[in-house]
mmCIF file of C-alpha atoms in Angstrom:
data_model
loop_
_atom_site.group_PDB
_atom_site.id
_atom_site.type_symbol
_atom_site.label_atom_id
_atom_site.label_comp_id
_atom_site.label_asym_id
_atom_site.label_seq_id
_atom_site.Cartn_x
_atom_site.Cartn_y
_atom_site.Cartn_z
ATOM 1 C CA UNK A 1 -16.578 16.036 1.822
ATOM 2 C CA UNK A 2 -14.610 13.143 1.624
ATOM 3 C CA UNK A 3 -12.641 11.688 4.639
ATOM 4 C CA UNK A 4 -9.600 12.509 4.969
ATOM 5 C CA UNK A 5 -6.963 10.001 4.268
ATOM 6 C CA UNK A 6 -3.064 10.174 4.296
ATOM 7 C CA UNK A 7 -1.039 9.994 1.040
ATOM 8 C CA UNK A 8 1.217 6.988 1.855
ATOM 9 C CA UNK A 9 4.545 9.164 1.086
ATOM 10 C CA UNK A 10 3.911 11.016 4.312
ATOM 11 C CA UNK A 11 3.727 7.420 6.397
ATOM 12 C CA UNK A 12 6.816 6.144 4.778
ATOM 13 C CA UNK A 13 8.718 9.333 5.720
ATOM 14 C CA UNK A 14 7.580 11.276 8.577
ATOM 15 C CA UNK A 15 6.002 10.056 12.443
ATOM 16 C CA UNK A 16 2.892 11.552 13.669
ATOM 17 C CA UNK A 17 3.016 14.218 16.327
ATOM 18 C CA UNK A 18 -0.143 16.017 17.035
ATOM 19 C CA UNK A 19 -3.535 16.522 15.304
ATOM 20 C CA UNK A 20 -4.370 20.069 14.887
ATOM 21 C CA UNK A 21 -7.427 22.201 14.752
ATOM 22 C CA UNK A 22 -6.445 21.847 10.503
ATOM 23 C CA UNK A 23 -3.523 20.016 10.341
ATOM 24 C CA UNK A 24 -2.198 16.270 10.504
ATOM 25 C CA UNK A 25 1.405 17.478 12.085
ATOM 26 C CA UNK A 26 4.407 14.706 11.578
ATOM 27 C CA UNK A 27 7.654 14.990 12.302
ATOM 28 C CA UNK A 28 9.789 14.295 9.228
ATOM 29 C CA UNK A 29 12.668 11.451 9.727
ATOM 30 C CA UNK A 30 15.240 12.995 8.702
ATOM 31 C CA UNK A 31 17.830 13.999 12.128
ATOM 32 C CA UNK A 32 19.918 16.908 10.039
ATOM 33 C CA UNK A 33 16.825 19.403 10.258
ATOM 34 C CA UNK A 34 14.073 19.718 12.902
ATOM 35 C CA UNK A 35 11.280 19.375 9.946
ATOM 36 C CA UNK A 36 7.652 19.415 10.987
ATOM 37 C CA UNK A 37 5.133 18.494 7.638
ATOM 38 C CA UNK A 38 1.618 20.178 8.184
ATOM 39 C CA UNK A 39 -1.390 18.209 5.872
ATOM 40 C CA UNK A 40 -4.347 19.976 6.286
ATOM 41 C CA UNK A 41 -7.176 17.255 6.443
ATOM 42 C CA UNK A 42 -9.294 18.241 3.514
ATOM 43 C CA UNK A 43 -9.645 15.446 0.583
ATOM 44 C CA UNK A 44 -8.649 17.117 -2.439
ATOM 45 C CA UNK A 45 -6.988 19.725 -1.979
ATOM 46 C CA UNK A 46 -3.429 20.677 -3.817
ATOM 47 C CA UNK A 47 -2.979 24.391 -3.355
ATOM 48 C CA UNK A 48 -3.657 26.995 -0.951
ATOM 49 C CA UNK A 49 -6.314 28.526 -3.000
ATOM 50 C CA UNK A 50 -8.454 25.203 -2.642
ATOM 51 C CA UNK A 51 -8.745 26.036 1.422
ATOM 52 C CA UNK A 52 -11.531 28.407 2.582
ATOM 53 C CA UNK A 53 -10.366 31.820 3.423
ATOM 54 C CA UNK A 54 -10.937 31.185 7.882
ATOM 55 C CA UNK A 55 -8.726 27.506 6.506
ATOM 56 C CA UNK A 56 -6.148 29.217 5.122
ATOM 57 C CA UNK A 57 -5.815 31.822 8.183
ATOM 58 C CA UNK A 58 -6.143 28.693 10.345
ATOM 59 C CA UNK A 59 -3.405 27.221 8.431
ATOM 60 C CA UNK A 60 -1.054 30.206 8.312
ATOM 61 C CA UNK A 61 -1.641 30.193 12.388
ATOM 62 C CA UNK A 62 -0.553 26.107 12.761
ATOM 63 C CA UNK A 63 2.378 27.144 10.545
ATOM 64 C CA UNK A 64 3.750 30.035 13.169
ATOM 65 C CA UNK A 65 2.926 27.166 15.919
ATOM 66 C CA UNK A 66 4.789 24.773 13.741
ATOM 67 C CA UNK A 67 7.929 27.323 13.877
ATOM 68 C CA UNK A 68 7.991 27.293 17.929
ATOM 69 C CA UNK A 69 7.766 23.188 17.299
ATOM 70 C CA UNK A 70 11.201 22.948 15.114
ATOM 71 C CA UNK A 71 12.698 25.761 17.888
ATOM 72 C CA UNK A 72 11.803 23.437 20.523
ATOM 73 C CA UNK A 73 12.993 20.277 18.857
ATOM 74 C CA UNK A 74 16.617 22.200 17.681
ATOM 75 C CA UNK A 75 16.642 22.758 21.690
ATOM 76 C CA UNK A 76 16.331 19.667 22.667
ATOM 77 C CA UNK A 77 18.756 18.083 20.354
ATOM 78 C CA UNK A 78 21.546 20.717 21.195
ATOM 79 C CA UNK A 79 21.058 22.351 18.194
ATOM 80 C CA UNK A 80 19.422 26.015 18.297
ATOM 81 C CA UNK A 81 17.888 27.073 15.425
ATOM 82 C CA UNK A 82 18.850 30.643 13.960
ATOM 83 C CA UNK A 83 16.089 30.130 11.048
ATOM 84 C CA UNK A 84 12.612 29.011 9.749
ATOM 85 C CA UNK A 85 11.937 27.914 6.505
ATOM 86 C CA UNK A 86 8.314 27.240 5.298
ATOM 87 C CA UNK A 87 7.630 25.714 1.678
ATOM 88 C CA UNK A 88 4.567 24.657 0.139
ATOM 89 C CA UNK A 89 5.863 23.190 -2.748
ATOM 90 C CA UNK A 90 3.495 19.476 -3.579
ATOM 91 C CA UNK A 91 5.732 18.850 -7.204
ATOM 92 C CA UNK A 92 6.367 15.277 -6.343
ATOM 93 C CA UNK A 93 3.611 14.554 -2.745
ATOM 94 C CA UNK A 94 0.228 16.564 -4.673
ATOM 95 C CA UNK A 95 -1.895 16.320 -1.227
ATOM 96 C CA UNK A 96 -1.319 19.656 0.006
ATOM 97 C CA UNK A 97 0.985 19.668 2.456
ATOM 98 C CA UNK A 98 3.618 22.606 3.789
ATOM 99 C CA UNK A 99 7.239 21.913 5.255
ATOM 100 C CA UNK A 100 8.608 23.908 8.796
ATOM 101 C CA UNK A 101 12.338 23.367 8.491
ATOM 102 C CA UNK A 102 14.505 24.392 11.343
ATOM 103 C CA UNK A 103 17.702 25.847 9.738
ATOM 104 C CA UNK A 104 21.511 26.536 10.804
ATOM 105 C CA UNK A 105 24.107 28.123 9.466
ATOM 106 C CA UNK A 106 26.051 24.725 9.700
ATOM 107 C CA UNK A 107 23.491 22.547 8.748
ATOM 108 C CA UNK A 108 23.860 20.074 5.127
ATOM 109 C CA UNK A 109 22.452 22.131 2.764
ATOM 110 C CA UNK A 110 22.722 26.005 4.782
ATOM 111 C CA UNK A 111 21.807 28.669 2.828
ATOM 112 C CA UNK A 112 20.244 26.443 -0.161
ATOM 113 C CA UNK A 113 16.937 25.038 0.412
ATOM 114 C CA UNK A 114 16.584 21.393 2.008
ATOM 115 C CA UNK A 115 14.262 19.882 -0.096
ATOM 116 C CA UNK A 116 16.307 16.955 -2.796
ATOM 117 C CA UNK A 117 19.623 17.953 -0.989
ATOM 118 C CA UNK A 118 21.446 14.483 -0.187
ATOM 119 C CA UNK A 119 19.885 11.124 1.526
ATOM 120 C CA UNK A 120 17.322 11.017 5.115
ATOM 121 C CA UNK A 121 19.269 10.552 7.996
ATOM 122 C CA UNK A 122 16.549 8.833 10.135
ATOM 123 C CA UNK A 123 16.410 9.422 13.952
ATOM 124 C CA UNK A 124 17.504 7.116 16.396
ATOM 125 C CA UNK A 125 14.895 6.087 18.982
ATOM 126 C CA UNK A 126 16.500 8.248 21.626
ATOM 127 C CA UNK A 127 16.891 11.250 19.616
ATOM 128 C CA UNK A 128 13.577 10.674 17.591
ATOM 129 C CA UNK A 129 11.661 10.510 21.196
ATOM 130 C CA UNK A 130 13.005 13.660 22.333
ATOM 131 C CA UNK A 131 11.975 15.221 19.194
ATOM 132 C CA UNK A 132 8.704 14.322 19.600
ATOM 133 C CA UNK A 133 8.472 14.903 23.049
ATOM 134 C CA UNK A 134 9.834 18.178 22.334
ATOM 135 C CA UNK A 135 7.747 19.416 19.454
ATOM 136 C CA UNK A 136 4.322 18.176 21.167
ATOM 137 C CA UNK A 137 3.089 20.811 23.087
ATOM 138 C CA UNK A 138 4.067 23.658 20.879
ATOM 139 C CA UNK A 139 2.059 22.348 18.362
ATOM 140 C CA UNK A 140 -1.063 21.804 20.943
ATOM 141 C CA UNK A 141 -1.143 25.062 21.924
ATOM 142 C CA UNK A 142 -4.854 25.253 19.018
ATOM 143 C CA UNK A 143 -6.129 21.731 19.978
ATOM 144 C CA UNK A 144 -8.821 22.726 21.870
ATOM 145 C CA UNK A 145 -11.114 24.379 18.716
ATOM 146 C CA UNK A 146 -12.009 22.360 16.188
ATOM 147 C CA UNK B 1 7.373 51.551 13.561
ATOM 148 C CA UNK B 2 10.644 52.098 10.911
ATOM 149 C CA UNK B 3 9.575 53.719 7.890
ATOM 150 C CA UNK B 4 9.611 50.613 5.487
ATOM 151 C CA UNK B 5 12.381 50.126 3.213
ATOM 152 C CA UNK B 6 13.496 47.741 1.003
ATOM 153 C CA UNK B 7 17.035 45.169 0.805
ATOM 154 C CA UNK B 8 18.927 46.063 -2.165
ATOM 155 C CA UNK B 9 18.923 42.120 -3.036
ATOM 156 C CA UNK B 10 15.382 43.183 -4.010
ATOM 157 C CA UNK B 11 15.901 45.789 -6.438
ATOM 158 C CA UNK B 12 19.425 43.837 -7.766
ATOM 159 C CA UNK B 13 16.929 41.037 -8.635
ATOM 160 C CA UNK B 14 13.461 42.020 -9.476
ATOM 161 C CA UNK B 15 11.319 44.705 -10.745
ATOM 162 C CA UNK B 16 8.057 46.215 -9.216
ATOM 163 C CA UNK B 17 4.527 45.123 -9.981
ATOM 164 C CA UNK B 18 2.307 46.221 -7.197
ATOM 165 C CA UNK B 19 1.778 47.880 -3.703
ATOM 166 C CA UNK B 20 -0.777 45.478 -2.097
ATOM 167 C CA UNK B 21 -2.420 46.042 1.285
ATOM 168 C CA UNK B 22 0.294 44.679 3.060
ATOM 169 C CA UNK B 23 3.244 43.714 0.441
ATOM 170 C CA UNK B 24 5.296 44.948 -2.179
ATOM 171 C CA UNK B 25 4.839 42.654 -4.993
ATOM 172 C CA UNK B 26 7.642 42.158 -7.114
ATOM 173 C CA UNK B 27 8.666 40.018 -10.530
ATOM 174 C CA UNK B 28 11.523 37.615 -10.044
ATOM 175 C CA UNK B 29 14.085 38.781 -12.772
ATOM 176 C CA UNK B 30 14.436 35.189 -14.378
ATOM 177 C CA UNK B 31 12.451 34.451 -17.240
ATOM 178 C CA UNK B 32 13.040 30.605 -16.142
ATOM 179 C CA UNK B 33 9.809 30.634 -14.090
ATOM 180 C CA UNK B 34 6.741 32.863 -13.772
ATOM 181 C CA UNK B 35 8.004 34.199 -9.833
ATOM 182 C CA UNK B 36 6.404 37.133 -7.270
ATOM 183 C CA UNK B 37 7.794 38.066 -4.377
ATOM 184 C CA UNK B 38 5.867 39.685 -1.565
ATOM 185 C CA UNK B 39 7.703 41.469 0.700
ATOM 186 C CA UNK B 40 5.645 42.803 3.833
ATOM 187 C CA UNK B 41 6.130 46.607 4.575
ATOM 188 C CA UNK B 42 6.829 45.805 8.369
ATOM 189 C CA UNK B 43 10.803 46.810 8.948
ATOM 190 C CA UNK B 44 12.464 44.328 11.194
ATOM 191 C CA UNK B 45 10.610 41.034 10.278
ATOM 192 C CA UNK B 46 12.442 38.518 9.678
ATOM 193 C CA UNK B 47 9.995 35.696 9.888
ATOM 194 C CA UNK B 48 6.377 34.756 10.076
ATOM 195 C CA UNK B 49 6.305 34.695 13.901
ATOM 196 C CA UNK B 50 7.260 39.246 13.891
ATOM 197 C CA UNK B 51 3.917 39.944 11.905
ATOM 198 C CA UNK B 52 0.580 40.163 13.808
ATOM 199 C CA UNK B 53 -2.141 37.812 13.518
ATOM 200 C CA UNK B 54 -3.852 39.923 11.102
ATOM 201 C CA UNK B 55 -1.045 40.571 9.117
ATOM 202 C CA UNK B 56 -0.405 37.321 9.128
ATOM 203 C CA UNK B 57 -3.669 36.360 7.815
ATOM 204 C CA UNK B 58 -3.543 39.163 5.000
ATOM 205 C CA UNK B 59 -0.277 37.862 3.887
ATOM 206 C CA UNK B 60 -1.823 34.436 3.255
ATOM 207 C CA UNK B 61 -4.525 36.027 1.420
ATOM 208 C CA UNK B 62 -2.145 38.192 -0.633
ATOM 209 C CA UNK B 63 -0.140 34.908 -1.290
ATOM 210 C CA UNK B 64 -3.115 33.429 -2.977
ATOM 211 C CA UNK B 65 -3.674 36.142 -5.096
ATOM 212 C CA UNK B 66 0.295 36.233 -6.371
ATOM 213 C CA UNK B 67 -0.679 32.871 -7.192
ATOM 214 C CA UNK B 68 -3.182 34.024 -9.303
ATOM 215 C CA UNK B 69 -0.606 36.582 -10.607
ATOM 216 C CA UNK B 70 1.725 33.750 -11.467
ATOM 217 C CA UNK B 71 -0.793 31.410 -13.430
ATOM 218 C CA UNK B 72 -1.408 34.564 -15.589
ATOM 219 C CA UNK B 73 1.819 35.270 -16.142
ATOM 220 C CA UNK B 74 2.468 31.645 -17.660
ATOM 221 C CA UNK B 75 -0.766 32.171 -19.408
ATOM 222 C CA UNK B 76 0.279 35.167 -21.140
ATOM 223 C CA UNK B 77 3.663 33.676 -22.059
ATOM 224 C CA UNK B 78 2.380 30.508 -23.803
ATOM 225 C CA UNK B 79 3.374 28.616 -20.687
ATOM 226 C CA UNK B 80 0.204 27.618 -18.411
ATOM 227 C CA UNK B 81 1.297 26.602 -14.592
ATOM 228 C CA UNK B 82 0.672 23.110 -13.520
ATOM 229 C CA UNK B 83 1.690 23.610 -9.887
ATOM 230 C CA UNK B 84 2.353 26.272 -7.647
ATOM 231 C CA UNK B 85 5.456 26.672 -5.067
ATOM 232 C CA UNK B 86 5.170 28.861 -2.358
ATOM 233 C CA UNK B 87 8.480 29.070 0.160
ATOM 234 C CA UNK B 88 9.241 31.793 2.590
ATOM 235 C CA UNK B 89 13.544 30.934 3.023
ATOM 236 C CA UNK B 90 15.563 34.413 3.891
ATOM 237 C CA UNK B 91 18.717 32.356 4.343
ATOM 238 C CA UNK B 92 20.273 35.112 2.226
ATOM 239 C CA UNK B 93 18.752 37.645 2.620
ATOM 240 C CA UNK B 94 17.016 37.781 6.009
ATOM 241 C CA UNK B 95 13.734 40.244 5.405
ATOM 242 C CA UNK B 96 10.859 38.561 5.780
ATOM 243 C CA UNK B 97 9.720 37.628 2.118
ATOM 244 C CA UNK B 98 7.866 34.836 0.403
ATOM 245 C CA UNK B 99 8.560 33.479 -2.850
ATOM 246 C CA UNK B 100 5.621 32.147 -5.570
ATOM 247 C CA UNK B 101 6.594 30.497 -8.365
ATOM 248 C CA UNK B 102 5.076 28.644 -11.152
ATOM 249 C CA UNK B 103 6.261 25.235 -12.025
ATOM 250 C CA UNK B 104 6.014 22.877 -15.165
ATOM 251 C CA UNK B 105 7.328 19.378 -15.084
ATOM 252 C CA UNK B 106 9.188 20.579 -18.302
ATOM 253 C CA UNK B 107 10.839 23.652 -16.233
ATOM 254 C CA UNK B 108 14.458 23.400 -15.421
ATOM 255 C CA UNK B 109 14.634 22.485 -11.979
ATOM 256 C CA UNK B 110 11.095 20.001 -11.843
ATOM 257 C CA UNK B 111 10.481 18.231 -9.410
ATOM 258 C CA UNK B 112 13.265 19.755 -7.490
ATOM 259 C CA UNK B 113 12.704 23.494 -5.438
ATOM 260 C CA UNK B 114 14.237 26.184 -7.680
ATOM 261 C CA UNK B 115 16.445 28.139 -5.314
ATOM 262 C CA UNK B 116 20.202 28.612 -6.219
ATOM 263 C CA UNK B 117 19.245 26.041 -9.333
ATOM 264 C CA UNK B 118 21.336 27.600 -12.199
ATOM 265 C CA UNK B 119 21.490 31.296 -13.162
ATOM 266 C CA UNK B 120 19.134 33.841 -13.838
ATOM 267 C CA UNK B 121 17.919 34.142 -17.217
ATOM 268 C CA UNK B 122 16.360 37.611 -17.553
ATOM 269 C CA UNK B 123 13.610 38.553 -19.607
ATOM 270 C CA UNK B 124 13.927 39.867 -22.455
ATOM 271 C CA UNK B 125 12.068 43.337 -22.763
ATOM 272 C CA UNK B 126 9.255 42.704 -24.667
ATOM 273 C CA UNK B 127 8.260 39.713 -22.015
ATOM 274 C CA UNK B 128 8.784 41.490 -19.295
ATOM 275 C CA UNK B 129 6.391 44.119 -19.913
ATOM 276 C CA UNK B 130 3.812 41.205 -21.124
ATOM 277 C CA UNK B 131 4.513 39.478 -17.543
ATOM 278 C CA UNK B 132 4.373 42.581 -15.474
ATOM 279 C CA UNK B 133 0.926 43.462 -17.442
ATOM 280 C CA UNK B 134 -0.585 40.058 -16.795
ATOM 281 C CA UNK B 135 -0.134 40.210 -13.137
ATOM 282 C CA UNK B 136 -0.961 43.477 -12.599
ATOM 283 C CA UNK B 137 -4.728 43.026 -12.133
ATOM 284 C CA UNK B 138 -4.814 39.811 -10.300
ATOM 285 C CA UNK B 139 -2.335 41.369 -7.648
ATOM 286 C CA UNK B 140 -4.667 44.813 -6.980
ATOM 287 C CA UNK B 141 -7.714 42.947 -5.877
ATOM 288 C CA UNK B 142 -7.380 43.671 -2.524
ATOM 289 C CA UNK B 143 -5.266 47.078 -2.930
ATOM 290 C CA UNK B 144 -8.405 49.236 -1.724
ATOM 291 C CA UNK B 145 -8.331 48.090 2.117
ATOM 292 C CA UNK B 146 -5.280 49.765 4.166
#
């Protein structure tokens, strides 16, 4: 297998948070939605079909710990969240990748999907260190198997 | 446990394929884009977090094969699937569901996400039966365990 390596979209929009049991988990820079971007580290993939079955349950797990993540970011920021959104979508980033979006009935884009909706708002360094603060041990919670 | 029932946004919408182990597997009434939705029989859930881990896992493994539903649905309609898009929203209508859709970078929404893109074009009888039929067998590979 190849080593893993990074699609340089994800570095230009999102800061790393945690490396999971699968997943490379980044907080995405954009301050209207708690957004956490799960890349499983396996070269080559595009879809889920192209992770093992025990990756994909793996996956599916980091996702649900992804969820309490954007919950605990919305928190800290003031800003409860009343809904998760998950998308695996890869039409314009092909590295397989899946999006945890922390949603509001008041948010920019509320009920229509996030993804294309208007321009990143990127987080200031206060905010965008109390995200990450925030969102780090939620998404720790698997480290320790690997 | 509830005894399972459906939204009416479901029915209003799209048409039954399959009872799978865990979902109801239904076509996306929009000829636009070769579309299952799984709904997990589990009254109450709302997101990923209310299923157990097991169900959890199943519905991953129930999403790949809609997937494989999807692809041969495009297949049969002259239209093979370059990409998959897999989202799980419920913005609207809040029972847990997850959408997966076949995309084309000649479809109508490419590269964007294809919620609340346009209306519904519905197909026309003669494809609809040639959709449900092609995803009728990829969907039932699992349907023995319970």
């Amino acid at each position: 297998m190849d080593k893993f390596s990074l699609a340089p979209a994800f570095a230009a929009t999102s800061h790393p948070v945690a490396d999971m049991t699968l997943c490379a988990a980044r907080l995405q820079d954009d301050a209207r939605w708690p957004w956490i971007v799960l890349i499983p580290r396996r070269m080559g993939a595009r879809e889920l079909e192209h992770l093992s079955p025990a990756n994909r349950a793996q996956l599916m797990d980091e996702i649900v710990l992804a969820g309490a993540a954007v919950r605990a970011i919305g928190a800290a920021l003031g800003r409860p969240i009343d809904k998760l959104n998950v998308g695996q979508l890869g039409n314009i980033t092909p590295q397989l990748h899946v999006h945890v979006i922390g949603r509001r009935p008041d948010d920019a884009a509320w009920p229509g999907p996030v993804w294309g909706v208007g321009e990143a708002a990127p987080y200031a360094p206060d905010a965008l260190a109390a995200a990450i603060s925030a969102a780090d041990a939620p998404l720790r919670q698997l480290k320790s198997a690997s």
